[in-house]
């Protein structure tokens, strides 16, 4: 464009830029927009004899209290009518969102990000209300060539705060945006630096306007204070509610500083979740100005119909916000959050959907598109890597990985088909790393001969060791829970003087392990003069038989055993035949390493036999009632001794 073409435009703009914007008071607003498709709001009573200085304080028409009460009642009635509709919808007159508004020539700017502090004159009030002092975002909306913003407001979306700073529609050279819409599209947009976080606009609770200088508003305030008999000199915050001060409430709502708040809620009923103005609070400040804030709240408790509707379609509370998902994420169906695309799909950010890649493509690492696999390779199942080309069952990939070839004689393809391995291995060998080889000690080839596994003997050893460890653990736990201290270390058993000490340590029925976790029963028996048998029974671990361990089953033969619960022990049948066993091995001698260093316990000696008159012992023979299942039958003889459980 040539400079000469700009002259008419500059001549038009220059007076706006260079002229004193406030000659004799605030500048006048533009004339009201006529009703029509672009301005469908119901008409509001206009001031009589409007003049260019309507809001500037000069050349104003006669002031009328009733006029502002009427204005307030009009917007209040509209707000109440919108709130009771069963299915309210947003009426986005000025534009759907920031992008839509920007197309009309408006510019948005956040000079300080979200690092602005609360206004100094409002900080004491914010402390009282429990509002944050920092973390506010200052947002400017400009139009045309003017550098001064037409609308400038401050937000703290998490706290639900809007602060109207400097708003003058005369600076809007495009004339297509109202304050209510300018606030809505910027308040509901993500804050600077948090483009993926759509704010919840239903949190909105306060709208502040401080340092009000509009003369009409100030005059309404003064009369409201007089009518309500409020003392301006106190400088205190005064409350006006529709329940207690309806006329004063409506008059303040009808001012130029009040109606925009109502239209913000009227035009966006659904986004703000049926918010209404609960009360208005004002304060007279030094210099003759006023501060005012509007407390918002929900209109009425939810009706049954509304509850039913919300159960299926809850309010999103995101206003005009457009989330900007990144990488491999797209918006979910509700538009409430960004979610990863399913495995094997890429994110198309322009369309906002997840797409499938072609057969020869994989998903890019950042998830934003697809890449074609190199020649000779194909995508894997998850479409995140290019794998090797498939070959027939009897072939493998060649060295260049771009074709297939046969394995040499005696070889076959391995599982990955990237090499060849021996076909069949001898019975004692397994295929490992493509070759036949013997298994390590204690292992044998598995059924498929493609690996080794533990032999039966190794499995038994491991199983026995596991059982021993579990048995020991169970015994420790049982003793701990029963409060038994045991007979380990420097116990009485290790330092006792003999059988008498052992008798003192054990209960009356020494072999009754079922009722005493601290003892075990050692059973020793013979059959037909031989067939020696031995087993140990404890409350923990049950019965462990050692019959197969006998190798010296004859008179005077001493057989050694090991039991994890009583330690090393031995049994010696010292006689062949006696009064008690006329046809067999008799008089077993039980010895334990942990008792007096293998002290002999004679199972038939009187001082060890509990069933002798007046005696208290630790052993009994087959004549006792405790041994009913081990009684003398077919020349079988049994002895049972109670010993301490380690």
Coordinates of C-alpha atoms in Angstrom, one line a residue:
X1 CA 0.0 0.0 0.0
X2 CA 1.4 3.4 -0.9
X3 CA 1.8 6.1 1.8
X4 CA -0.7 8.4 0.0
X5 CA -3.4 5.7 0.5
X6 CA -2.9 5.8 4.3
X7 CA -3.4 9.6 4.7
X8 CA -7.2 9.5 4.9
X9 CA -7.0 6.7 7.5
X10 CA -4.3 8.4 9.6
X11 CA -6.4 11.7 9.5
X12 CA -9.3 9.7 10.9
X13 CA -7.3 7.9 13.6
X14 CA -5.0 10.9 14.6
X15 CA -7.6 12.8 16.6
X16 CA -8.4 9.6 18.6
X17 CA -4.7 9.1 19.4
X18 CA -3.6 12.6 20.1
X19 CA -6.6 14.3 21.5
X20 CA -7.1 14.6 25.2
X21 CA -9.4 11.5 25.9
X22 CA -11.0 13.1 29.0
X23 CA -11.9 16.8 28.3
X24 CA -13.8 17.8 31.3
X25 CA -14.4 14.2 32.4
X26 CA -14.6 10.7 31.1
X27 CA -15.3 10.4 27.4
X28 CA -18.8 9.7 26.1
X29 CA -19.9 6.2 25.1
X30 CA -21.0 5.3 21.6
X31 CA -24.7 5.6 20.9
X32 CA -26.7 2.4 21.8
X33 CA -26.8 -0.3 19.1
X34 CA -30.3 -0.6 17.6
X35 CA -32.2 -3.8 18.2
X36 CA -31.8 -6.4 15.4
X37 CA -30.2 -9.6 14.5
X38 CA -26.8 -8.4 15.6
X39 CA -28.2 -7.1 18.9
X40 CA -31.1 -9.3 19.9
X41 CA -31.1 -8.3 23.6
X42 CA -34.4 -6.6 24.7
X43 CA -34.2 -2.8 24.4
X44 CA -33.1 -0.9 27.6
X45 CA -34.8 2.4 28.4
X46 CA -32.4 5.1 27.1
X47 CA -31.5 8.3 29.0
X48 CA -33.7 11.2 27.8
X49 CA -32.1 13.7 25.4
X50 CA -28.9 11.7 25.0
X51 CA -25.7 13.7 24.5
X52 CA -22.1 12.9 23.6
X53 CA -21.1 13.4 27.2
X54 CA -23.7 11.1 28.7
X55 CA -21.1 9.4 31.0
X56 CA -18.5 12.2 31.2
X57 CA -20.3 14.3 33.7
X58 CA -20.8 17.3 31.4
X59 CA -23.9 18.1 29.5
X60 CA -25.8 15.3 31.2
X61 CA -29.6 15.1 31.1
X62 CA -31.5 15.5 34.4
X63 CA -30.7 12.6 36.7
X64 CA -33.5 10.1 37.5
X65 CA -33.4 7.4 40.2
X66 CA -36.4 5.6 38.8
X67 CA -34.7 5.4 35.4
X68 CA -31.8 3.3 36.8
X69 CA -34.2 1.2 39.0
X70 CA -36.1 0.5 35.7
X71 CA -32.9 -0.5 33.9
X72 CA -31.9 -2.8 36.7
X73 CA -35.3 -4.4 36.9
X74 CA -35.2 -5.1 33.2
X75 CA -31.9 -7.0 33.2
X76 CA -32.8 -8.7 36.5
X77 CA -36.0 -10.0 35.0
X78 CA -34.2 -11.2 31.9
X79 CA -31.6 -13.0 34.2
X80 CA -34.3 -14.7 36.2
X81 CA -36.1 -15.8 33.1
X82 CA -33.0 -17.4 31.7
X83 CA -32.2 -19.1 34.9
X84 CA -35.5 -21.0 35.2
X85 CA -35.4 -22.4 31.6
X86 CA -35.0 -26.2 31.9
X87 CA -32.5 -26.4 29.1
X88 CA -30.5 -23.1 28.9
X89 CA -28.0 -22.6 26.1
X90 CA -25.2 -20.1 25.7
X91 CA -26.0 -17.1 23.5
X92 CA -22.6 -16.2 22.1
X93 CA -23.5 -12.9 20.4
X94 CA -20.0 -11.5 20.2
X95 CA -18.2 -14.6 19.0
X96 CA -17.8 -18.3 19.9
X97 CA -14.2 -18.1 21.2
X98 CA -11.0 -16.1 20.9
X99 CA -10.2 -17.4 17.5
X100 CA -13.6 -16.4 16.2
X101 CA -13.3 -12.9 17.7
X102 CA -9.8 -12.5 16.4
X103 CA -11.0 -13.0 12.9
X104 CA -13.0 -9.8 13.3
X105 CA -9.9 -7.8 13.9
X106 CA -9.4 -8.0 17.6
X107 CA -6.0 -8.7 19.3
X108 CA -5.4 -10.3 22.7
X109 CA -2.4 -9.7 24.9
X110 CA -1.3 -10.9 28.4
X111 CA 1.6 -8.6 29.3
X112 CA 2.5 -10.2 32.6
X113 CA 1.3 -13.8 32.2
X114 CA -0.1 -15.1 35.5
X115 CA 2.3 -13.1 37.6
X116 CA 0.3 -10.1 38.5
X117 CA -0.6 -9.2 42.0
X118 CA -4.0 -8.2 43.4
X119 CA -4.8 -4.4 43.2
X120 CA -3.4 -2.6 46.2
X121 CA -6.7 -1.0 47.2
X122 CA -8.4 -4.4 47.2
X123 CA -5.8 -6.4 49.1
X124 CA -7.3 -5.9 52.6
X125 CA -10.7 -7.1 51.2
X126 CA -9.1 -10.1 49.5
X127 CA -7.5 -11.1 52.8
X128 CA -10.9 -11.0 54.4
X129 CA -12.6 -13.0 51.6
X130 CA -9.7 -15.5 51.6
X131 CA -8.7 -14.7 48.0
X132 CA -5.1 -15.0 46.8
X133 CA -2.9 -11.9 46.6
X134 CA -0.9 -13.2 43.6
X135 CA -1.3 -15.3 40.5
X136 CA -3.5 -13.0 38.5
X137 CA -3.5 -12.6 34.7
X138 CA -4.0 -9.2 33.1
X139 CA -5.7 -9.7 29.7
X140 CA -6.0 -6.9 27.1
X141 CA -8.3 -6.8 24.1
X142 CA -7.4 -4.3 21.3
X143 CA -9.0 -3.4 18.1
X144 CA -7.9 -1.6 14.9
X145 CA -4.8 0.5 15.0
X146 CA -5.3 1.9 18.5
X147 CA -2.6 0.9 20.9
X148 CA -4.7 1.5 24.0
X149 CA -6.9 -1.6 24.9
X150 CA -10.6 -1.3 24.5
X151 CA -11.1 -3.9 27.3
X152 CA -8.6 -4.6 30.1
X153 CA -9.5 -7.1 32.8
X154 CA -7.7 -9.2 35.4
X155 CA -8.5 -12.8 36.2
X156 CA -7.8 -15.5 38.8
X157 CA -9.7 -18.4 37.3
X158 CA -8.9 -20.9 40.1
X159 CA -10.2 -18.5 42.7
X160 CA -13.2 -17.5 40.5
X161 CA -12.3 -13.8 40.3
X162 CA -12.8 -11.1 37.6
X163 CA -11.5 -7.6 38.1
X164 CA -12.7 -5.0 35.6
X165 CA -9.7 -2.7 35.3
X166 CA -10.1 -0.3 32.3
X167 CA -13.0 -0.8 29.9
X168 CA -14.1 1.8 27.4
X169 CA -16.1 0.8 24.3
X170 CA -15.2 4.1 22.6
X171 CA -11.7 2.6 22.0
X172 CA -13.3 -0.3 20.1
X173 CA -13.0 0.9 16.5
X174 CA -14.6 -2.3 15.2
X175 CA -17.8 -2.0 17.3
X176 CA -18.6 -5.7 17.3
X177 CA -17.7 -6.8 20.8
X178 CA -19.5 -6.1 24.1
X179 CA -17.7 -6.1 27.5
X180 CA -19.6 -9.2 28.5
X181 CA -18.4 -11.1 25.4
X182 CA -14.8 -9.8 25.7
X183 CA -14.6 -11.0 29.2
X184 CA -16.2 -14.4 28.4
X185 CA -13.9 -15.3 25.6
X186 CA -10.8 -14.3 27.5
X187 CA -11.8 -15.6 31.0
X188 CA -12.8 -19.0 29.6
X189 CA -9.6 -19.3 27.5
X190 CA -6.5 -21.1 28.9
X191 CA -4.1 -18.8 30.8
X192 CA -0.8 -17.9 29.1
X193 CA 1.6 -20.8 29.3
X194 CA -1.1 -23.3 30.2
X195 CA -2.7 -23.8 26.8
X196 CA -3.7 -27.4 27.6
X197 CA -5.6 -26.4 30.8
X198 CA -9.1 -25.2 30.1
X199 CA -10.4 -23.4 33.2
X200 CA -13.5 -24.4 35.0
X201 CA -15.6 -21.2 34.6
X202 CA -18.3 -22.5 37.0
X203 CA -15.9 -21.4 39.8
X204 CA -16.7 -17.8 39.0
X205 CA -17.8 -16.1 42.3
X206 CA -16.6 -12.5 42.3
X207 CA -16.7 -9.6 39.8
X208 CA -14.8 -6.5 41.1
X209 CA -14.9 -2.9 39.8
X210 CA -12.7 -0.6 41.8
X211 CA -12.2 3.2 41.4
X212 CA -15.6 3.7 39.7
X213 CA -15.6 7.2 38.1
X214 CA -18.7 7.0 35.9
X215 CA -20.8 10.0 37.1
X216 CA -24.2 8.3 36.7
X217 CA -22.9 5.3 38.7
X218 CA -21.6 7.6 41.4
X219 CA -24.8 9.5 41.6
X220 CA -26.8 6.3 42.0
X221 CA -24.4 5.2 44.7
X222 CA -24.8 8.4 46.6
X223 CA -28.6 8.2 46.5
X224 CA -28.6 4.5 47.5
X225 CA -26.5 5.4 50.6
X226 CA -29.0 8.2 51.4
X227 CA -32.0 6.0 50.9
X228 CA -30.5 3.1 52.8
X229 CA -29.2 5.4 55.5
X230 CA -25.7 4.3 55.1
X231 CA -22.7 6.3 56.3
X232 CA -20.3 7.0 53.5
X233 CA -17.7 8.5 55.9
X234 CA -17.1 5.1 57.5
X235 CA -15.5 3.8 54.4
X236 CA -16.9 0.3 55.2
X237 CA -18.2 -2.2 52.7
X238 CA -22.0 -2.0 52.5
X239 CA -24.2 -4.9 51.3
X240 CA -27.2 -4.7 49.0
X241 CA -29.4 -7.7 48.4
X242 CA -32.7 -8.3 46.5
X243 CA -34.2 -9.7 49.7
X244 CA -33.5 -6.6 51.9
X245 CA -32.8 -3.7 49.6
X246 CA -34.5 -4.5 46.3
X247 CA -34.8 -0.9 45.0
X248 CA -31.2 0.1 45.8
X249 CA -30.0 -3.3 44.5
X250 CA -31.8 -2.8 41.2
X251 CA -30.6 0.8 40.8
X252 CA -26.9 -0.1 41.2
X253 CA -27.4 -3.1 38.9
X254 CA -29.0 -0.7 36.3
X255 CA -25.8 1.4 36.1
X256 CA -23.3 1.2 33.3
X257 CA -21.0 -0.6 35.8
X258 CA -23.7 -3.1 36.7
X259 CA -25.6 -4.2 33.6
X260 CA -22.6 -5.8 31.9
X261 CA -22.2 -8.3 34.8
X262 CA -25.9 -9.4 34.4
X263 CA -25.4 -9.8 30.6
X264 CA -22.3 -11.9 31.2
X265 CA -24.4 -14.4 33.1
X266 CA -27.5 -14.0 30.9
X267 CA -25.6 -14.8 27.6
X268 CA -23.7 -17.7 29.1
X269 CA -26.2 -19.4 31.4
X270 CA -25.0 -22.9 30.8
X271 CA -21.3 -22.2 30.9
X272 CA -21.6 -20.5 34.3
X273 CA -24.0 -23.2 35.6
X274 CA -27.0 -20.9 36.2
X275 CA -25.1 -18.3 38.2
X276 CA -26.9 -15.3 39.5
X277 CA -26.0 -12.1 41.4
X278 CA -26.6 -12.9 45.1
X279 CA -25.5 -9.5 46.5
X280 CA -23.8 -6.2 45.6
X281 CA -21.1 -4.7 47.9
X282 CA -20.0 -1.0 47.7
X283 CA -17.5 1.2 49.5
X284 CA -17.1 5.0 49.3
X285 CA -13.4 5.8 48.8
X286 CA -11.4 9.0 49.3
X287 CA -11.6 11.3 46.3
X288 CA -15.2 10.7 45.8
X289 CA -15.0 7.4 43.8
X290 CA -16.6 4.1 44.7
X291 CA -15.5 0.5 44.7
X292 CA -18.1 -2.3 44.0
X293 CA -18.1 -6.0 43.8
X294 CA -20.8 -8.5 42.8
X295 CA -21.1 -11.8 44.7
X296 CA -22.3 -14.6 42.5
X297 CA -24.0 -17.9 43.4
X298 CA -26.2 -20.5 42.0
X299 CA -29.8 -19.5 41.3
X300 CA -31.8 -22.2 43.0
X301 CA -31.4 -25.8 44.2
X302 CA -31.4 -28.2 41.3
X303 CA -34.9 -29.5 40.2
X304 CA -35.6 -33.2 39.7
X305 CA -35.7 -32.6 35.9
X306 CA -32.3 -30.8 36.1
X307 CA -30.8 -33.5 38.2
X308 CA -32.0 -36.1 35.7
X309 CA -30.5 -34.1 32.8
X310 CA -27.2 -33.6 34.5
X311 CA -26.9 -37.4 35.3
X312 CA -26.5 -38.0 31.5
X313 CA -24.9 -34.7 30.5
X314 CA -23.1 -32.9 33.3
X315 CA -22.0 -29.3 32.8
X316 CA -18.5 -29.0 31.4
X317 CA -17.9 -25.5 32.8
X318 CA -15.3 -24.7 30.1
X319 CA -16.9 -21.9 28.3
X320 CA -15.4 -21.2 24.9
X321 CA -12.1 -22.9 25.7
X322 CA -10.4 -24.9 23.0
X323 CA -7.9 -27.3 24.4
X324 CA -4.8 -27.6 22.3
X325 CA -3.6 -31.2 22.6
X326 CA 0.0 -32.0 21.7
X327 CA 2.1 -35.0 20.6
X328 CA 0.2 -38.3 20.5
X329 CA -2.9 -36.9 22.3
X330 CA -6.3 -35.7 21.0
X331 CA -9.4 -34.5 22.8
X332 CA -11.7 -37.1 24.2
X333 CA -15.4 -37.3 23.1
X334 CA -16.5 -34.8 25.8
X335 CA -13.8 -32.3 24.9
X336 CA -12.8 -32.2 28.6
X337 CA -9.2 -33.5 28.4
X338 CA -6.4 -34.7 26.2
X339 CA -5.9 -38.5 25.9
X340 CA -3.3 -40.7 24.2
X341 CA -4.2 -42.3 20.9
X342 CA -4.7 -46.1 21.2
X343 CA -1.6 -48.3 20.4
X344 CA -0.9 -48.4 16.7
X345 CA -2.6 -45.2 15.9
X346 CA -1.2 -41.7 15.3
X347 CA -2.7 -38.3 16.3
X348 CA -3.9 -36.0 13.5
X349 CA -3.7 -32.6 15.3
X350 CA -5.4 -30.8 12.5
X351 CA -8.5 -33.0 12.5
X352 CA -8.2 -33.8 16.2
X353 CA -8.6 -37.5 15.7
X354 CA -6.6 -40.7 15.9
X355 CA -5.8 -42.3 12.5
X356 CA -4.5 -45.7 11.4
X357 CA -1.1 -45.9 9.6
X358 CA -0.8 -47.7 6.3
X359 CA 0.3 -51.4 6.2
X360 CA 3.9 -50.5 5.6
X361 CA 4.0 -47.6 8.1
X362 CA 4.7 -47.2 11.8
X363 CA 3.7 -44.4 14.2
X364 CA 6.2 -41.6 14.6
X365 CA 8.0 -41.4 18.0
X366 CA 6.2 -38.2 18.9
X367 CA 2.9 -39.8 17.9
X368 CA 1.9 -37.1 15.4
X369 CA 2.0 -39.0 12.2
X370 CA 3.3 -42.1 10.3
X371 CA 6.6 -43.1 8.8
X372 CA 7.2 -45.7 6.1
X373 CA 9.4 -48.7 6.9
X374 CA 12.7 -49.1 5.0
X375 CA 12.8 -51.6 2.2
X376 CA 12.8 -55.2 3.4
X377 CA 11.2 -54.4 6.7
X378 CA 7.6 -54.4 7.9
X379 CA 5.8 -52.8 11.0
X380 CA 5.5 -54.9 14.1
X381 CA 2.2 -55.6 15.8
X382 CA 2.2 -52.4 17.8
X383 CA 3.2 -50.3 14.8
X384 CA 6.0 -48.6 16.8
X385 CA 9.0 -50.3 15.1
X386 CA 9.9 -51.7 11.7
X387 CA 10.7 -55.4 12.1
X388 CA 12.4 -57.9 9.8
X389 CA 10.6 -59.3 6.8
X390 CA 8.7 -62.5 7.3
X391 CA 10.2 -65.6 5.7
X392 CA 8.7 -69.1 5.0
X393 CA 9.0 -71.7 7.7
X394 CA 12.0 -73.4 6.1
X395 CA 13.9 -70.2 5.4
X396 CA 15.7 -67.3 7.3
X397 CA 16.6 -63.7 6.5
X398 CA 19.8 -63.4 4.5
X399 CA 22.8 -61.3 5.6
X400 CA 21.5 -58.1 4.1
X401 CA 18.1 -58.6 5.8
X402 CA 16.3 -57.9 2.5
X403 CA 15.5 -61.4 1.5
X404 CA 15.1 -65.1 2.6
X405 CA 17.4 -68.1 2.1
X406 CA 17.6 -71.8 3.1
X407 CA 19.6 -73.1 6.0
X408 CA 22.5 -75.5 5.4
X409 CA 22.1 -79.3 5.6
X410 CA 21.5 -80.4 9.2
X411 CA 20.3 -77.0 10.2
X412 CA 16.9 -75.4 10.6
X413 CA 15.6 -71.8 11.2
X414 CA 15.5 -70.6 14.7
X415 CA 12.5 -69.0 16.3
X416 CA 13.3 -65.5 15.3
X417 CA 14.1 -66.7 11.8
X418 CA 17.3 -64.6 11.8
X419 CA 19.6 -67.5 11.8
X420 CA 20.0 -71.3 11.6
X421 CA 20.4 -73.9 14.4
X422 CA 21.1 -77.6 14.7
X423 CA 18.1 -79.8 13.9
X424 CA 18.1 -82.7 16.3
X425 CA 20.1 -83.1 19.5
X426 CA 21.1 -86.3 21.4
X427 CA 19.0 -87.4 24.3
X428 CA 21.4 -85.9 26.9
X429 CA 21.8 -82.6 25.1
X430 CA 19.6 -79.5 24.3
X431 CA 19.7 -76.8 21.7
X432 CA 21.3 -73.7 23.2
X433 CA 22.3 -70.6 21.1
X434 CA 21.6 -72.7 17.9
X435 CA 23.9 -75.6 18.9
X436 CA 23.5 -78.8 20.7
X437 CA 25.2 -78.9 24.1
X438 CA 25.0 -80.8 27.4
X439 CA 23.0 -79.3 30.2
X440 CA 24.7 -77.9 33.4
X441 CA 25.1 -80.2 36.4
X442 CA 21.7 -81.0 38.1
X443 CA 19.7 -80.2 34.9
X444 CA 18.4 -82.3 31.9
X445 CA 17.0 -81.3 28.5
X446 CA 13.4 -80.3 28.5
X447 CA 10.7 -82.0 26.4
X448 CA 11.2 -79.7 23.4
X449 CA 15.0 -80.0 23.7
X450 CA 15.3 -76.2 23.3
X451 CA 16.5 -75.6 26.8
X452 CA 17.4 -77.3 30.1
X453 CA 15.4 -77.8 33.3
X454 CA 16.1 -79.2 36.8
X455 CA 16.3 -83.0 37.1
X456 CA 13.9 -84.9 39.3
X457 CA 16.6 -85.3 41.9
X458 CA 17.4 -81.5 41.8
X459 CA 13.7 -80.7 42.1
X460 CA 13.4 -83.0 45.1
X461 CA 16.4 -81.4 46.8
X462 CA 15.0 -78.0 46.2
X463 CA 11.5 -79.1 47.4
X464 CA 12.9 -80.6 50.5
X465 CA 15.0 -77.5 51.3
X466 CA 11.9 -75.3 50.7
X467 CA 9.9 -77.5 53.1
X468 CA 12.6 -77.3 55.7
X469 CA 12.8 -73.6 55.5
X470 CA 9.0 -73.3 55.7
X471 CA 8.9 -75.7 58.6
X472 CA 11.5 -73.7 60.5
X473 CA 9.7 -70.5 59.7
X474 CA 6.3 -72.0 60.8
X475 CA 7.9 -73.2 64.1
X476 CA 9.4 -69.8 64.8
X477 CA 6.1 -68.1 64.2
X478 CA 4.2 -70.7 66.3
X479 CA 6.5 -70.3 69.2
X480 CA 6.4 -66.5 69.0
X481 CA 2.6 -66.4 68.9
X482 CA 2.4 -68.9 71.9
X483 CA 5.0 -67.1 74.0
X484 CA 7.2 -70.2 74.2
X485 CA 10.9 -69.4 74.6
X486 CA 12.1 -72.8 73.5
X487 CA 15.2 -74.8 74.4
X488 CA 17.9 -73.2 72.2
X489 CA 21.3 -71.8 73.0
X490 CA 22.2 -71.8 76.6
X491 CA 18.9 -73.4 77.6
X492 CA 18.3 -75.7 80.5
X493 CA 18.5 -78.6 78.1
X494 CA 22.0 -77.8 77.1
X495 CA 23.3 -77.3 80.6
X496 CA 21.0 -79.7 82.6
X497 CA 22.4 -82.3 84.9
X498 CA 20.6 -85.3 83.3
X499 CA 17.3 -87.0 82.9
X500 CA 15.9 -85.4 86.0
X501 CA 16.4 -82.0 84.5
X502 CA 14.8 -83.0 81.3
X503 CA 11.8 -84.3 83.2
X504 CA 11.4 -81.0 85.0
X505 CA 11.4 -79.1 81.7
X506 CA 8.8 -81.2 79.9
X507 CA 5.0 -81.2 80.7
X508 CA 3.3 -84.0 82.6
X509 CA 2.6 -85.9 79.4
X510 CA 5.9 -85.3 77.7
X511 CA 5.0 -86.7 74.3
X512 CA 1.7 -84.8 73.9
X513 CA 3.0 -82.5 71.1
X514 CA -0.6 -81.8 69.9
X515 CA -1.2 -79.7 72.9
X516 CA 2.3 -78.3 73.4
X517 CA 4.2 -76.6 70.6
X518 CA 7.4 -76.9 72.7
X519 CA 7.7 -80.7 72.5
X520 CA 8.0 -83.3 69.8
X521 CA 7.4 -87.1 70.0
X522 CA 10.0 -89.6 68.8
X523 CA 8.6 -93.0 67.9
X524 CA 10.9 -96.1 67.7
X525 CA 9.6 -99.6 66.8
X526 CA 10.5 -103.0 65.4
X527 CA 8.6 -105.8 63.8
X528 CA 9.4 -109.6 63.9
X529 CA 12.8 -109.0 65.4
X530 CA 13.8 -106.4 62.7
X531 CA 12.2 -103.9 60.4
X532 CA 13.3 -100.9 62.5
X533 CA 11.2 -97.8 62.1
X534 CA 11.6 -94.3 63.4
X535 CA 9.6 -91.0 63.0
X536 CA 9.3 -87.6 64.6
X537 CA 6.0 -85.8 65.2
X538 CA 5.7 -82.1 66.1
X539 CA 2.8 -79.6 66.2
X540 CA 4.6 -77.7 63.4
X541 CA 5.7 -79.8 60.4
X542 CA 3.6 -82.9 61.4
X543 CA 5.0 -86.4 61.0
X544 CA 8.4 -87.0 59.3
X545 CA 9.3 -90.6 58.9
X546 CA 12.9 -91.9 58.8
X547 CA 12.3 -95.6 58.3
X548 CA 14.1 -95.8 55.0
X549 CA 17.2 -94.4 56.7
X550 CA 17.9 -97.5 58.8
X551 CA 21.0 -99.5 57.7
X552 CA 22.0 -101.1 61.1
X553 CA 18.7 -102.7 62.3
X554 CA 20.2 -105.2 64.7
X555 CA 21.0 -105.3 68.4
X556 CA 23.7 -102.8 69.3
X557 CA 23.4 -101.0 65.9
X558 CA 23.3 -97.2 66.3
X559 CA 21.5 -95.3 63.6
X560 CA 21.9 -91.6 63.2
X561 CA 19.2 -89.2 62.0
X562 CA 18.7 -85.4 61.5
X563 CA 15.4 -83.5 62.0
X564 CA 15.2 -79.8 61.7
X565 CA 13.0 -79.5 64.7
X566 CA 15.0 -81.6 67.3
X567 CA 18.4 -81.6 65.6
X568 CA 20.7 -84.6 65.2
X569 CA 19.7 -87.8 67.1
X570 CA 20.3 -91.5 67.1
X571 CA 18.5 -94.7 68.1
X572 CA 20.1 -97.9 69.3
X573 CA 18.2 -101.1 70.1
X574 CA 20.5 -102.4 72.9
X575 CA 19.0 -105.9 73.4
X576 CA 17.5 -108.7 71.4
X577 CA 14.4 -110.0 73.3
X578 CA 13.5 -109.1 76.9
X579 CA 10.6 -109.4 79.2
X580 CA 8.8 -106.6 77.3
X581 CA 9.6 -108.0 73.9
X582 CA 10.3 -111.7 74.0
X583 CA 10.7 -112.0 70.2
X584 CA 12.3 -108.9 68.8
X585 CA 14.7 -106.0 69.3
X586 CA 14.3 -104.3 72.6
X587 CA 15.3 -101.5 74.9
X588 CA 15.9 -98.6 72.5
X589 CA 18.4 -95.9 73.6
X590 CA 17.5 -92.4 72.3
X591 CA 20.3 -89.8 72.1
X592 CA 20.2 -86.2 71.0
X593 CA 23.2 -84.0 70.2
X594 CA 21.5 -81.0 71.8
X595 CA 20.8 -82.8 75.1
X596 CA 23.8 -83.2 77.3
X597 CA 26.0 -84.0 74.3
X598 CA 24.3 -87.3 73.3
X599 CA 23.3 -88.3 76.8
X600 CA 21.6 -91.8 76.7
X601 CA 17.8 -91.9 77.3
X602 CA 16.7 -95.4 78.1
X603 CA 13.1 -95.8 76.8
X604 CA 12.5 -98.7 79.2
X605 CA 14.2 -97.4 82.3
X606 CA 11.8 -96.8 85.2
X607 CA 12.7 -93.2 85.8
X608 CA 11.8 -92.3 82.2
X609 CA 8.5 -94.2 82.1
X610 CA 5.6 -92.0 83.0
X611 CA 3.3 -94.9 83.5
X612 CA 5.3 -96.5 86.4
X613 CA 3.5 -96.0 89.7
X614 CA 4.4 -92.7 91.3
X615 CA 6.8 -91.8 88.5
X616 CA 7.1 -88.9 86.1
X617 CA 9.0 -89.8 82.9
X618 CA 9.4 -88.8 79.3
X619 CA 8.9 -92.1 77.5
X620 CA 6.2 -94.8 77.3
X621 CA 6.0 -98.2 75.5
X622 CA 3.2 -100.0 73.6
X623 CA 1.4 -100.8 76.8
X624 CA 0.1 -97.2 77.3
X625 CA -3.3 -96.0 76.3
X626 CA -1.6 -93.3 74.2
X627 CA -0.3 -96.0 71.9
X628 CA -3.5 -97.7 71.0
X629 CA -2.7 -97.6 67.3
X630 CA 0.8 -98.9 68.0
X631 CA -0.1 -101.8 70.4
X632 CA 1.5 -105.2 70.3
X633 CA 0.2 -106.9 67.2
X634 CA 2.0 -109.6 65.2
X635 CA 5.2 -109.2 67.3
X636 CA 5.4 -105.4 66.8
X637 CA 6.8 -103.3 69.6
X638 CA 6.8 -99.5 69.9
X639 CA 8.3 -96.8 72.2
X640 CA 7.5 -93.1 72.3
X641 CA 9.6 -90.4 74.0
X642 CA 8.9 -86.7 74.4
X643 CA 11.8 -84.4 73.6
X644 CA 12.1 -80.6 73.4
X645 CA 11.4 -78.8 70.2
X646 CA 14.4 -76.6 69.3

